[in-house]
mmCIF file of C-alpha atoms in Angstrom:
data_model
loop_
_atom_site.group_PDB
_atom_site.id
_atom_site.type_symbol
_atom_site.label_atom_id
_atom_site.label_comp_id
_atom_site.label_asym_id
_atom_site.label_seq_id
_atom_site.Cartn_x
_atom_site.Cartn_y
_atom_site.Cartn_z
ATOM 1 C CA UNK H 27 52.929 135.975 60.248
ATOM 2 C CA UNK H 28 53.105 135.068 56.468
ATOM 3 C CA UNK H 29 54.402 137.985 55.670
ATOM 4 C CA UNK H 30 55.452 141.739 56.094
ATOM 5 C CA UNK H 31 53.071 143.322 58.001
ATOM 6 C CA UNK H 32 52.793 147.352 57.795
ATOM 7 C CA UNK H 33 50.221 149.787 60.304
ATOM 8 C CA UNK H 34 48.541 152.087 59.618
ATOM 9 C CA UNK H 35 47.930 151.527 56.246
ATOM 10 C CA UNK H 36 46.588 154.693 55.765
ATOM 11 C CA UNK H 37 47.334 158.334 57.667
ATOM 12 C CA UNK H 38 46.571 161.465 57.373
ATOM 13 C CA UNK H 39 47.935 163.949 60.004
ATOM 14 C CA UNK H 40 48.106 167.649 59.775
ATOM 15 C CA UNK H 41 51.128 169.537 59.384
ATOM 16 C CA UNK H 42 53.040 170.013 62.700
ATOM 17 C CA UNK H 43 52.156 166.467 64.559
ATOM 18 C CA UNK H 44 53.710 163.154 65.352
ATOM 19 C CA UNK H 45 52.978 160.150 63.515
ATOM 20 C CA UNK H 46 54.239 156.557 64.569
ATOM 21 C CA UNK H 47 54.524 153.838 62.034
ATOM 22 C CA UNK H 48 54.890 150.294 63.006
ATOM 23 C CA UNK H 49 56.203 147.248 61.004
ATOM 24 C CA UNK H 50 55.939 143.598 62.096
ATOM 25 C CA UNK H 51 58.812 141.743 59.993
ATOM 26 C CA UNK H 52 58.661 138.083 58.949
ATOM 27 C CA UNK H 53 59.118 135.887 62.021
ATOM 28 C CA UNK H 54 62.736 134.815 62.213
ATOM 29 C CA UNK H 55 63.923 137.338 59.959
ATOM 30 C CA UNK H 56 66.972 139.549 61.968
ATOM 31 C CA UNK H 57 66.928 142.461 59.065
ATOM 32 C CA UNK H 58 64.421 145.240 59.304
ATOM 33 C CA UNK H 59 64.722 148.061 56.277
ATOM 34 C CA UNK H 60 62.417 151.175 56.142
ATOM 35 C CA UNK H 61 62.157 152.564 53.147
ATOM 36 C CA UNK H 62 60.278 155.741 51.830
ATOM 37 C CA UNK H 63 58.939 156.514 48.671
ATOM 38 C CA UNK H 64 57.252 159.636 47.139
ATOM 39 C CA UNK H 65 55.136 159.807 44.951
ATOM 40 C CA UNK H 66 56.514 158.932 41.196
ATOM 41 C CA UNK H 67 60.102 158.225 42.421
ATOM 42 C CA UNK H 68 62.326 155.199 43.643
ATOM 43 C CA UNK H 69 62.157 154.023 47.042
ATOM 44 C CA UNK H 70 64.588 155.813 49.018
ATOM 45 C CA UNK H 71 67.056 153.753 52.002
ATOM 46 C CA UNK H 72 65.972 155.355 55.545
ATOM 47 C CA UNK H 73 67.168 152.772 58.305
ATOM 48 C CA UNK H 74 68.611 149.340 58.512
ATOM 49 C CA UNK H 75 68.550 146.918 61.701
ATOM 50 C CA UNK H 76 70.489 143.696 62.239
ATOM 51 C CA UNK H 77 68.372 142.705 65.512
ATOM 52 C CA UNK H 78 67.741 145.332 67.505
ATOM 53 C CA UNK H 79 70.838 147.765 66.686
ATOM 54 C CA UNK H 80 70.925 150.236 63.538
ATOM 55 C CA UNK H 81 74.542 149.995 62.104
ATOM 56 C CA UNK H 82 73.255 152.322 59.325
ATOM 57 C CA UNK H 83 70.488 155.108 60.101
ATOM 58 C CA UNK H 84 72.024 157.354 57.200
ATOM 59 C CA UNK H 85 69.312 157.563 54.843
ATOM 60 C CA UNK H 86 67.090 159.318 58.050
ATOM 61 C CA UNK H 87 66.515 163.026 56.592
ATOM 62 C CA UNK H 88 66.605 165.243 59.175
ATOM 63 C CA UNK H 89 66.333 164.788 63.531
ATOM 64 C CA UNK H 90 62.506 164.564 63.380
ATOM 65 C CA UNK H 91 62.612 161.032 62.149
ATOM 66 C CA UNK H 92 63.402 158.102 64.679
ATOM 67 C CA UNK H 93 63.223 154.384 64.833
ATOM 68 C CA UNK H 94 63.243 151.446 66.930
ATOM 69 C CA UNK H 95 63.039 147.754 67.169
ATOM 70 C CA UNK H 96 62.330 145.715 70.202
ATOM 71 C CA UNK H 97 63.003 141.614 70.361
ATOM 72 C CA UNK H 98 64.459 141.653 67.386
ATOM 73 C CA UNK H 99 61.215 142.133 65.947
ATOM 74 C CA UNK H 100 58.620 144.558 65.805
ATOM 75 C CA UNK H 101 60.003 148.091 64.562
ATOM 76 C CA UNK H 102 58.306 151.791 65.174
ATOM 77 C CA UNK H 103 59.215 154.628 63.009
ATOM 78 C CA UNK H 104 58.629 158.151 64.188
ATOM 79 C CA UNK H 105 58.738 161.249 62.442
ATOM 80 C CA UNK H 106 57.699 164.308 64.626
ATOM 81 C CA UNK H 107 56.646 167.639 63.948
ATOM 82 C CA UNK H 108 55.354 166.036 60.253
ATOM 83 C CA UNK H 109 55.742 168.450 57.022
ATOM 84 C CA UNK H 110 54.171 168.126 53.855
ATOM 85 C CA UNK H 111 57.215 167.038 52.299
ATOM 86 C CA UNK H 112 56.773 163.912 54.692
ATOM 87 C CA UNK H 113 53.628 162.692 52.633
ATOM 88 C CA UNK H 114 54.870 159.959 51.072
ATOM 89 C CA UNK H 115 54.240 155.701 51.545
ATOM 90 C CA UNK H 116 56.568 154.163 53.652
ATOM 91 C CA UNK H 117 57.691 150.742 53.484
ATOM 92 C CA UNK H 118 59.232 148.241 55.827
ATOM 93 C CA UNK H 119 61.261 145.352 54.422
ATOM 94 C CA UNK H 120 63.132 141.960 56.278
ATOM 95 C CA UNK H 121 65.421 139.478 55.129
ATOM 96 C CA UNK H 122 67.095 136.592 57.226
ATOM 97 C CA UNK H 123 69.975 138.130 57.909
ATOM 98 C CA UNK H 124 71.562 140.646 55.839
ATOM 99 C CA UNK H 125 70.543 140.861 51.844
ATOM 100 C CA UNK H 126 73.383 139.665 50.283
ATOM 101 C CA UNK H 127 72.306 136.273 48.900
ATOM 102 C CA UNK H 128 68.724 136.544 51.087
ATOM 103 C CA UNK H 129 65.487 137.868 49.457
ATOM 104 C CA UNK H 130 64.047 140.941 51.575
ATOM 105 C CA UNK H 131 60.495 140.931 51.141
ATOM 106 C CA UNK H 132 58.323 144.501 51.584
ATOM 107 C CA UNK H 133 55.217 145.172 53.086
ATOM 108 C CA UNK H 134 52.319 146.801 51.639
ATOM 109 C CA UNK H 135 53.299 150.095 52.770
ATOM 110 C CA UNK H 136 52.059 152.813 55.429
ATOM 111 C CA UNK H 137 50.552 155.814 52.850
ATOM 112 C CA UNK H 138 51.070 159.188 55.031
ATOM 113 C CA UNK H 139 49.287 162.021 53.791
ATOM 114 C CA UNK H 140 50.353 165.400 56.150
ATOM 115 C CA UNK H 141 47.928 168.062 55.377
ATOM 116 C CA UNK J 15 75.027 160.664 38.873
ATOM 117 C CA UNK J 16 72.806 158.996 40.466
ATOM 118 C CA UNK J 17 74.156 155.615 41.350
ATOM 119 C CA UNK J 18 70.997 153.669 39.254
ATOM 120 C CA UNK J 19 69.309 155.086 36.535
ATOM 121 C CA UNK J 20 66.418 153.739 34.789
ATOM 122 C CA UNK J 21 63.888 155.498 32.258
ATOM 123 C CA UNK J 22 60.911 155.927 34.223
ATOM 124 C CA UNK J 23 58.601 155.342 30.931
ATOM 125 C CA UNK J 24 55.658 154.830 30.535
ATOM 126 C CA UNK J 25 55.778 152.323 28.476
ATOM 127 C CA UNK J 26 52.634 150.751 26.744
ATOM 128 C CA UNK J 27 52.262 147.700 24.356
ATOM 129 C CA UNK J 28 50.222 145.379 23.377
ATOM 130 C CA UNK J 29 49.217 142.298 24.531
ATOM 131 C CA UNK J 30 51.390 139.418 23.701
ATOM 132 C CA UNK J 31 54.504 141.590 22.924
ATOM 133 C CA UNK J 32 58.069 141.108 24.049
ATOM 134 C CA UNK J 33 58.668 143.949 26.804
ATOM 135 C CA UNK J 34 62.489 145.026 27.328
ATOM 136 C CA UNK J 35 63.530 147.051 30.589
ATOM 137 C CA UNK J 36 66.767 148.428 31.526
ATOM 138 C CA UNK J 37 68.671 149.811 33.986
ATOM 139 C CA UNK J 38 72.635 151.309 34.239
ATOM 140 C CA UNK J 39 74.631 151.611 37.180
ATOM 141 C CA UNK J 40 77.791 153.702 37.573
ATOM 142 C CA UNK J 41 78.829 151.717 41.254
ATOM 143 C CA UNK J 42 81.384 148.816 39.735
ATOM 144 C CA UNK J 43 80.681 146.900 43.396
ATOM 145 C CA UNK J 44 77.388 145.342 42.698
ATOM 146 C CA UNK J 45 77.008 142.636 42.447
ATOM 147 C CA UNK J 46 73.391 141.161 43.327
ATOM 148 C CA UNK J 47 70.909 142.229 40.909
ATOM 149 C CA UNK J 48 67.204 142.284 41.157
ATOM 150 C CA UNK J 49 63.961 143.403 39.511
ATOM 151 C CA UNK J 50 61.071 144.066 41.619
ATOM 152 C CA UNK J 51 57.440 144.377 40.605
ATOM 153 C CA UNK J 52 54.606 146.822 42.121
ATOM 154 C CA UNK J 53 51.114 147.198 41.943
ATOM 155 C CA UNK J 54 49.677 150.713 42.366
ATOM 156 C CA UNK J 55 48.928 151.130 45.733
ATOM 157 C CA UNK J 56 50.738 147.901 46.601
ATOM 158 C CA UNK J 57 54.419 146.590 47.911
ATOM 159 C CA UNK J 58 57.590 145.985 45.719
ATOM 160 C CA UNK J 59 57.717 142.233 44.846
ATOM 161 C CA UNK J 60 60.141 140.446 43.963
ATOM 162 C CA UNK J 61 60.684 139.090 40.539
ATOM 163 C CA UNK J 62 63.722 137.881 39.366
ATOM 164 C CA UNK J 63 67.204 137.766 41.701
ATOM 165 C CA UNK J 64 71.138 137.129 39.884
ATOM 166 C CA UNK J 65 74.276 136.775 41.087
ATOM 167 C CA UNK J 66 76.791 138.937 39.016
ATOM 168 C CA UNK J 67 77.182 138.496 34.848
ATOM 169 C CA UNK J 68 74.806 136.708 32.979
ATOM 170 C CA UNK J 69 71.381 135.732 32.409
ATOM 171 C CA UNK J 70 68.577 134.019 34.140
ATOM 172 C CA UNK J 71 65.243 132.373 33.154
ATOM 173 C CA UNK J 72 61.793 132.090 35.117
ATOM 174 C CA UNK J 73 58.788 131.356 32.897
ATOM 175 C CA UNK J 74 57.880 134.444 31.061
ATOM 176 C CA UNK J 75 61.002 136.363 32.533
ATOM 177 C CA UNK J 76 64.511 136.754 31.509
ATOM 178 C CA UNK J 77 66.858 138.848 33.362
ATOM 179 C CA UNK J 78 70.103 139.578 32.120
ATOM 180 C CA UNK J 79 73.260 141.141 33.612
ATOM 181 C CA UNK J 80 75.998 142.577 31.532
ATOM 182 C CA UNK J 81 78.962 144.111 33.961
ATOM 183 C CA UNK J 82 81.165 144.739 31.630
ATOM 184 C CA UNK J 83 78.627 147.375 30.486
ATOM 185 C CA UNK J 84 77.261 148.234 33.911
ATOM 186 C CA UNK J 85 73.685 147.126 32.191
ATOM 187 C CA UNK J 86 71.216 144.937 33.806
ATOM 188 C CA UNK J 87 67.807 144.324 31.556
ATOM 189 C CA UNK J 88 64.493 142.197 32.215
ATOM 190 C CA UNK J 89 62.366 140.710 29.309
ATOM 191 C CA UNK J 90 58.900 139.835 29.807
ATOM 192 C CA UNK J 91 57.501 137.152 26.442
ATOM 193 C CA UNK J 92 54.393 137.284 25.509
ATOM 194 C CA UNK J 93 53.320 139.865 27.816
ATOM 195 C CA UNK J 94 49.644 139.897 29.808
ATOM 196 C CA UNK J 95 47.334 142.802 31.176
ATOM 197 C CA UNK J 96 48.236 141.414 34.173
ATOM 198 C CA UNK J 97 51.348 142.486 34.001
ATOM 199 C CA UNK J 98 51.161 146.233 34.479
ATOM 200 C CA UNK J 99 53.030 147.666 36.696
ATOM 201 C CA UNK J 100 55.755 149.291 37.842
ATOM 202 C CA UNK J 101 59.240 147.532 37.564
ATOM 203 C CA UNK J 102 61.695 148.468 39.952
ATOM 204 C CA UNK J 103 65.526 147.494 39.496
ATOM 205 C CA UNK J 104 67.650 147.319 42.529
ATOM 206 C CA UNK J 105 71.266 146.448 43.349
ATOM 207 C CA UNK J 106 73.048 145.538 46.206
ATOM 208 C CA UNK J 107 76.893 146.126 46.360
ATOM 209 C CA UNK J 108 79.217 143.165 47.975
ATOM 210 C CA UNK J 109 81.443 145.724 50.431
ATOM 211 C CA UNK J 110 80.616 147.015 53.631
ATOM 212 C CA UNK J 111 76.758 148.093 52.691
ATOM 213 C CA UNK J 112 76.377 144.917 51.262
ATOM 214 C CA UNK J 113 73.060 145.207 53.463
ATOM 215 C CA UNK J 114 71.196 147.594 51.344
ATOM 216 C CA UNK J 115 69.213 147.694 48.162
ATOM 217 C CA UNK J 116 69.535 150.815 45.769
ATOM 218 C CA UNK J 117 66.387 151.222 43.416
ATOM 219 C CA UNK J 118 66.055 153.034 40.469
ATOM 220 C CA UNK J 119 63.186 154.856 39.764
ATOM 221 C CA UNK J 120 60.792 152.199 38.642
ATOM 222 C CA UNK J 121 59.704 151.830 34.901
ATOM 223 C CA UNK J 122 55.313 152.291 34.414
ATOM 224 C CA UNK J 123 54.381 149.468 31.938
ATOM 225 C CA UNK J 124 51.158 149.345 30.613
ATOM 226 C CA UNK J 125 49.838 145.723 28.610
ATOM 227 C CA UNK J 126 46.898 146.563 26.772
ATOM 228 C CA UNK J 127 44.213 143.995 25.911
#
């Protein structure tokens, strides 16, 4: 696709259940970032791919959040047993290959509301 | 200290002013600098992209990079409606997470007609 695509765009979930989050990078592009970012603050570093393996999954803030990516493309990620501290939008970012000298270009952003 | 700090605002001026943003870093490894623009409700996008020291030029846009001072501004001339939003700085470092952006906080501008 043109560009960084991001679904749902909008969820709310009630406290307690599992919400999947899916991001379709740029074709060709072997980074994948997620990103998260509450409301009024910076966007905080969850989970970085290079194809399908996640050298760095430091930024993921407790055990209920998970992620994946399959063919080097498409990525899921998971948060179970959601919280209301999970209500934030989360974003999903690519690059060709790693950032350093490549522009990573966001998507629009998954808004999760946990009630 | 947080690795990227930048005064979250708001900031409000009028239309056609000269708008200054800034952010300081404390992490001497940077060494890519950008400065990322979003909507409300929208994602980051990006504006303006330097290698190391020194300044760079795109239409309205001037980003500068001081590393001496660990200082990293963007100037927006003669500034538009159009252009509020909130600017995000962000840094990438050129060791082993030379993979990963770190934001500040964003800055809220507000251009008023």
């Amino acid at each position: 696709g043109a560009g960084v695509s991001q679904s749902p765009s909008n969820k709310v979930t009630e406290k307690g259940k599992d919400v999947e989050l899916r991001c379709d990078p740029i074709s060709g592009h072997t980074a994948l970032y997620w990103y998260r970012q509450r409301l009024g603050q910076g966007l905080e570093f969850l989970i970085y791919f290079q194809g399908n393996s996640a050298p760095d999954k430091s930024g993921l803030p407790s055990d209920r959040f998970s992620a994946e990516r399959t063919g080097e493309s498409v990525s899921t990620l998971t948060i179970q047993r959601t919280q209301q501290e999970d209500s934030a939008v989360y974003l999903c970012a690519s690059s060709f290959q790693g950032a350093s000298g490549n522009t990573i270009y966001f998507g629009e952003g998954s808004w999760l509301t946990v009630v | 200290q947080k690795e990227v700090e930048q005064d979250p605002g708001p900031l409000s001026v009028p239309e056609g002013a000269i708008v200054s943003l800034n952010c300081t870093y404390s992490n001497s490894a940077f060494q890519y600098f950008m400065w990322y623009r979003q909507y409300s409700r929208k994602g980051p996008e990006l504006l303006m992209y330097t290698y190391s020291s020194g300044n760079k030029e795109d239409g309205r846009f001037t980003a500068q990079v001081d590393k001496s001072s660990k200082y990293i501004s963007l100037f927006i001339r003669d500034s538009q409606p159009s252009d509020s939003a909130t600017y995000l700085c962000a840094m990438i470092n050129s060791g082993g997470s030379n993979y990963k952006l770190t934001f500040g906080k964003g800055t809220l501008l507000t251009v008023n007609p």
